[in-house]
Coordinates of C-alpha atoms in Angstrom, one line a residue:
M1 CA -25.2 -5.4 -7.2
E2 CA -23.5 -8.7 -7.0
V3 CA -19.6 -7.9 -7.2
K4 CA -18.1 -11.3 -6.4
G5 CA -16.8 -13.1 -9.5
T6 CA -17.7 -10.2 -12.0
G7 CA -14.2 -8.4 -12.0
T8 CA -15.8 -5.1 -11.3
A9 CA -13.9 -4.6 -8.0
N10 CA -10.7 -4.6 -10.1
Q11 CA -12.0 -1.5 -12.2
R12 CA -11.1 1.9 -11.3
P13 CA -13.9 4.6 -11.0
T14 CA -15.0 7.0 -13.7
I15 CA -16.0 10.7 -13.8
D16 CA -19.4 12.0 -14.9
G17 CA -18.9 15.3 -16.6
G18 CA -15.8 17.3 -15.9
V19 CA -13.3 19.0 -18.4
D20 CA -10.7 17.3 -20.6
S21 CA -7.9 19.0 -18.9
F22 CA -6.3 19.4 -15.4
A23 CA -8.4 22.3 -13.9
F24 CA -7.2 22.5 -10.3
K25 CA -5.9 25.7 -8.8
T26 CA -2.4 26.3 -7.4
G27 CA -2.0 24.9 -3.9
S28 CA -1.2 21.9 -1.8
Y29 CA -3.7 19.0 -1.9
N30 CA -3.9 15.5 -0.5
M31 CA -4.3 12.8 -3.2
K32 CA -6.5 10.0 -1.9
K33 CA -8.1 6.8 -3.4
F34 CA -5.4 6.8 -6.0
C35 CA -6.1 3.9 -8.1
L36 CA -4.2 2.3 -11.1
E37 CA -5.8 -0.3 -13.3
P38 CA -3.5 -1.9 -15.9
T39 CA -5.1 -2.7 -19.3
S40 CA -2.2 -4.4 -20.9
F41 CA 1.1 -6.2 -19.9
T42 CA 3.9 -6.6 -22.3
V43 CA 7.3 -8.1 -21.7
K44 CA 10.6 -7.4 -23.4
A45 CA 11.9 -10.7 -24.7
E46 CA 13.5 -12.4 -27.7
G47 CA 11.0 -13.1 -30.4
V48 CA 9.8 -16.6 -31.3
A49 CA 11.4 -16.4 -34.6
K50 CA 15.2 -17.5 -34.6
N51 CA 17.6 -14.5 -34.1
A52 CA 14.7 -12.0 -33.7
P53 CA 15.8 -9.0 -31.7
P54 CA 14.3 -8.4 -28.1
E55 CA 11.0 -6.5 -28.3
F56 CA 8.0 -5.9 -26.1
Q57 CA 5.6 -8.8 -26.7
N58 CA 2.0 -9.2 -25.8
T59 CA 1.3 -11.6 -23.0
K60 CA -1.6 -13.8 -21.5
L61 CA -2.6 -13.0 -18.0
M62 CA -2.2 -16.1 -15.7
T63 CA -3.3 -14.8 -12.3
R64 CA -6.9 -13.5 -11.3
L65 CA -8.2 -10.0 -11.8
T66 CA -6.6 -8.8 -8.6
Y67 CA -3.8 -6.6 -10.1
T68 CA -5.3 -3.1 -9.6
L69 CA -3.5 -0.8 -7.0
D70 CA -6.0 1.0 -4.8
E71 CA -6.4 3.4 -1.9
I72 CA -3.0 5.0 -2.5
E73 CA -2.5 8.4 -1.0
G74 CA 0.1 11.2 -0.5
P75 CA 0.7 14.8 -0.8
F76 CA 0.0 16.4 -4.2
D77 CA 1.2 20.0 -5.0
V78 CA 0.2 22.2 -7.8
S79 CA 2.8 25.0 -8.5
S80 CA 2.2 28.5 -10.0
D81 CA 4.1 27.5 -13.2
G82 CA 1.5 24.7 -13.8
T83 CA 3.7 21.7 -12.8
V84 CA 2.5 19.1 -10.3
K85 CA 4.3 16.8 -7.7
F86 CA 3.1 13.7 -6.1
V87 CA 4.8 11.7 -3.3
E88 CA 3.3 8.2 -2.6
K89 CA 3.0 7.5 1.2
D90 CA 0.6 4.7 1.8
G91 CA -2.0 2.3 0.4
I92 CA -2.4 -1.0 -1.5
D93 CA 0.7 -0.3 -3.6
Y94 CA 1.7 -3.6 -4.8
A95 CA 0.2 -6.6 -6.5
T96 CA 1.7 -9.9 -7.6
V97 CA 1.1 -10.8 -11.2
T98 CA 2.2 -13.5 -13.6
V99 CA 1.9 -13.4 -17.4
Q100 CA 2.8 -15.8 -20.1
L101 CA 4.8 -15.0 -23.2
P102 CA 3.9 -16.4 -26.7
G103 CA 6.6 -19.0 -26.5
G104 CA 5.1 -20.4 -23.1
E105 CA 7.6 -18.9 -20.7
R106 CA 5.9 -17.4 -17.6
V107 CA 7.1 -14.1 -16.1
P108 CA 6.2 -13.3 -12.5
F109 CA 6.5 -9.7 -11.3
L110 CA 5.4 -7.5 -8.6
F111 CA 3.4 -4.5 -10.0
T112 CA 4.0 -1.6 -7.7
I113 CA 4.8 2.1 -7.3
K114 CA 6.2 2.1 -3.8
Q115 CA 7.9 5.4 -2.7
L116 CA 7.0 7.0 -6.1
V117 CA 8.0 10.6 -6.5
A118 CA 6.4 12.0 -9.7
A119 CA 6.7 15.5 -11.1
G120 CA 6.1 17.4 -14.3
K121 CA 3.3 19.0 -16.2
P122 CA -0.3 17.4 -15.6
E123 CA -0.3 16.0 -19.2
N124 CA 3.0 14.3 -18.7
F125 CA 4.5 13.8 -15.2
G126 CA 6.3 10.8 -13.7
G127 CA 9.3 9.6 -11.8
E128 CA 11.1 6.5 -10.3
F129 CA 9.7 4.1 -7.7
L130 CA 11.0 1.1 -5.6
V131 CA 10.5 -2.4 -6.8
P132 CA 10.9 -4.8 -3.9
S133 CA 12.0 -8.4 -4.3
Y134 CA 9.2 -10.5 -5.5
R135 CA 9.9 -13.1 -2.7
G136 CA 11.2 -12.3 0.8
S137 CA 14.4 -13.6 2.4
S138 CA 12.6 -16.4 4.3
F139 CA 11.3 -18.0 1.1
L140 CA 12.8 -21.5 0.7
D141 CA 13.4 -22.8 -2.8
P142 CA 12.7 -26.5 -3.8
K143 CA 16.0 -27.5 -2.4
G144 CA 15.6 -25.8 0.9
R145 CA 17.8 -22.7 0.3
G146 CA 16.8 -19.3 1.6
G147 CA 18.2 -15.8 2.1
S148 CA 17.9 -15.7 5.9
T149 CA 16.9 -19.4 6.7
G150 CA 17.3 -22.8 5.2
Y151 CA 20.4 -24.6 3.7
D152 CA 23.5 -22.8 2.4
N153 CA 23.6 -25.0 -0.7
A154 CA 21.8 -28.0 -2.2
V155 CA 22.1 -31.0 0.1
A156 CA 23.0 -33.3 -2.9
L157 CA 26.1 -31.2 -3.8
P158 CA 29.5 -32.5 -2.5
A159 CA 30.8 -30.6 0.6
R160 CA 34.2 -29.9 -1.1
G161 CA 33.2 -26.7 -2.6
R162 CA 31.1 -27.8 -5.5
G163 CA 28.2 -25.6 -4.3
D164 CA 30.5 -22.5 -4.6
E165 CA 31.0 -23.0 -8.3
E166 CA 30.1 -20.0 -10.4
E167 CA 27.1 -21.5 -12.2
L168 CA 25.7 -22.7 -8.7
K169 CA 26.7 -19.7 -6.6
K170 CA 23.7 -17.6 -7.9
E171 CA 21.3 -20.4 -7.0
N172 CA 22.8 -20.7 -3.4
I173 CA 23.3 -17.0 -2.5
K174 CA 19.9 -15.5 -2.4
D175 CA 19.5 -11.8 -3.4
T176 CA 16.5 -9.9 -2.0
S177 CA 17.7 -6.4 -3.0
S178 CA 15.2 -4.0 -4.4
S179 CA 15.3 -2.4 -7.9
T180 CA 13.7 0.6 -9.5
G181 CA 11.0 1.3 -12.0
K182 CA 9.8 4.3 -13.9
I183 CA 6.2 5.6 -14.6
T184 CA 4.7 8.4 -16.6
L185 CA 1.2 9.5 -15.9
S186 CA -1.1 11.8 -17.9
V187 CA -4.3 13.6 -16.9
T188 CA -7.1 13.2 -19.4
K189 CA -10.1 14.6 -17.4
S190 CA -10.7 16.4 -14.2
K191 CA -13.7 17.6 -12.2
P192 CA -12.7 20.3 -9.5
Q193 CA -16.3 20.4 -7.9
S194 CA -15.8 16.8 -6.6
G195 CA -12.0 16.8 -6.6
E196 CA -11.7 13.9 -9.0
V197 CA -9.2 13.4 -11.8
I198 CA -8.5 10.5 -14.1
G199 CA -5.8 9.7 -16.7
V200 CA -3.6 7.1 -18.3
F201 CA -0.2 5.7 -17.3
E202 CA 2.7 3.8 -18.7
S203 CA 5.2 2.0 -16.3
I204 CA 8.3 0.0 -17.0
Q205 CA 9.8 -2.2 -14.3
P206 CA 11.8 -5.3 -13.9
S207 CA 10.3 -8.7 -13.3
D208 CA 11.1 -11.4 -10.7
T209 CA 14.8 -12.5 -10.6
D210 CA 14.0 -15.8 -8.6
L211 CA 16.0 -14.2 -5.7
G212 CA 19.0 -13.3 -8.0
A213 CA 19.1 -16.7 -9.9
K214 CA 18.1 -15.2 -13.3
A215 CA 18.2 -11.9 -15.1
P216 CA 15.1 -9.8 -14.8
K217 CA 13.0 -8.9 -17.9
D218 CA 11.5 -5.4 -18.5
V219 CA 7.8 -5.3 -18.1
K220 CA 5.7 -2.6 -19.7
I221 CA 2.4 -1.9 -17.9
Q222 CA -0.2 0.4 -19.5
G223 CA -3.4 1.5 -18.1
V224 CA -5.8 4.0 -16.5
W225 CA -5.8 5.7 -13.2
Y226 CA -8.2 7.6 -10.9
A227 CA -7.7 9.9 -7.8
Q228 CA -9.4 12.4 -5.5
L229 CA -7.7 15.6 -4.5
E230 CA -8.7 17.3 -1.2

């Protein structure tokens, strides 16, 4: 089958048969081929109407269909009380995505579940994860300023401290610190014979801060997931 250009490589696998619940026995497993496929991106922002309160708004995807996380793996434990715990260790666990709000503003963010530790009942388990900076410290902005390289301030600014004024400081001092997000996963079907499990997820994480120059927006990502337990 021709895959190139069809978008099918961005889709998570499905299960043939199985049961509509989590049917794995108590024990320690290794979760492999953990794949998360977003189906919607919404961003918390002020409405287009004047004085409208901030709410999650539908967006338009501006990047290609390359946002699915895949080949993620880590230990997965099923306790005797029915709770589960997953610790993310490795895999393609981040993807750069840009969406556009109804008003035209574009919001870039790093979709990720790095260092996720998720626990709870199979029908509702989750936890926090690390959200690295969208850009690294060596990235240079249009005025040649960077975190670990480049100019300290814009060349056109006078040398007598103008670049240190409060409104300009956040543009000059680049912040590459990480933040955190939170995800909730739910199992909808499993097939112990093949070790497969699928479900849905909802994640809320911050958007890009332009290296500390602007406040992040909350991005809600909803979608489906697939994994194999061994």
